[in-house]
C-alpha positions as a printed Julia matrix, in Angstrom:
115×3 Matrix{Float64}:
 82.62  -41.91  73.27
 82.5   -44.4   76.68
 79.0   -44.75  76.94
 78.19  -45.63  73.41
 79.86  -48.82  73.79
 78.2   -49.36  77.45
 75.01  -49.17  75.44
 71.48  -49.71  76.87
 72.66  -49.77  79.98
 73.63  -45.88  80.01
 70.11  -45.63  79.65
 69.62  -42.44  82.69
 72.45  -40.07  80.39
 70.04  -39.46  78.11
 69.59  -35.91  79.57
 72.61  -34.94  80.08
 73.31  -36.07  76.71
 70.64  -33.95  74.8
 71.59  -31.55  76.61
 74.72  -32.07  75.11
 73.82  -31.63  71.37
 74.19  -28.23  72.38
 77.67  -27.69  72.57
 79.84  -25.73  70.77
 81.63  -28.3   69.14
 80.81  -30.24  66.48
 83.39  -33.11  67.55
 81.39  -33.11  70.92
 77.92  -32.95  69.11
 78.24  -35.56  66.7
 79.72  -38.41  69.22
 76.09  -36.68  71.51
 74.03  -38.3   68.87
 76.13  -41.47  68.06
 75.93  -41.93  71.37
 71.97  -41.91  71.84
 71.14  -44.05  68.59
 72.74  -47.08  70.98
 71.93  -45.72  74.42
 68.26  -46.71  74.37
 67.3   -43.23  76.12
 63.39  -42.54  76.76
 61.87  -40.88  73.79
 60.82  -38.04  76.38
 63.99  -36.99  77.44
 65.48  -36.54  73.87
 63.49  -36.39  71.25
 62.56  -32.66  71.15
 66.86  -31.77  70.61
 67.46  -34.73  68.65
 64.74  -32.85  66.21
 65.86  -29.3   66.56
 69.25  -31.04  66.35
 68.82  -32.54  62.78
 66.32  -29.14  61.82
 69.48  -26.92  62.23
 72.85  -28.66  62.79
 75.33  -27.37  59.8
 77.62  -30.98  60.24
 76.41  -33.42  57.98
 77.26  -36.12  60.08
 75.42  -34.61  63.68
 72.19  -34.46  61.97
 72.54  -37.86  60.14
 73.68  -39.3   63.8
 70.87  -37.61  64.91
 69.23  -39.0   62.21
 69.48  -42.99  63.19
 69.14  -41.76  67.13
 65.57  -40.95  66.06
 64.88  -43.9   63.92
 66.24  -46.25  67.22
 62.88  -43.86  69.42
 60.23  -45.39  66.51
 57.24  -44.18  67.36
 57.37  -40.99  69.23
 59.45  -40.03  66.26
 57.04  -40.19  63.41
 55.17  -37.41  64.25
 58.32  -35.36  64.0
 59.25  -37.33  60.78
 56.84  -36.87  58.59
 57.56  -33.14  58.32
 60.35  -34.23  57.42
 59.22  -35.6   54.7
 57.18  -33.06  54.06
 59.22  -30.46  53.77
 60.94  -28.9   51.37
 64.55  -29.15  52.8
 65.96  -32.33  51.0
 68.54  -33.32  53.17
 66.2   -33.28  55.51
 64.43  -35.8   53.78
 67.2   -37.44  53.56
 67.83  -37.71  57.21
 64.06  -38.78  57.45
 64.87  -41.24  55.36
 67.49  -43.01  57.64
 65.76  -42.36  60.52
 62.92  -44.79  58.48
 65.63  -47.24  57.82
 66.59  -47.35  62.0
 62.61  -48.35  62.68
 62.7   -50.7   60.36
 58.3   -52.24  60.27
 57.39  -49.48  63.36
 58.56  -46.81  59.72
 55.27  -48.1   58.3
 53.04  -44.85  59.22
 55.55  -43.2   57.18
 55.03  -44.59  53.21
 52.16  -42.19  52.54
 55.42  -39.58  53.13
 58.03  -40.94  51.73
 55.72  -41.62  48.97
């Protein structure tokens, strides 16, 4: 939680936080996913773990925070979000929409998948 409050100055914690997304505690995964959305880590350090979390976690809040963190990554997340939007899983599509909202104008390439 502290890293979340530190924000971008905690960017170097990205890899460690990405590992913590595999915690057995849904509370820990929630806090980690939320922190990743606030600290602006390098996409290369967190993209795959966030996508896995988004696709596989059973806790909707964890998925929501993972989606918001993916949205903050911007362009590197576009291919995975496109796949999510084109898939059959309604929850995954919803969370991909949240990520697109976080991206703002960078989400323009998702327009076809959103339609």
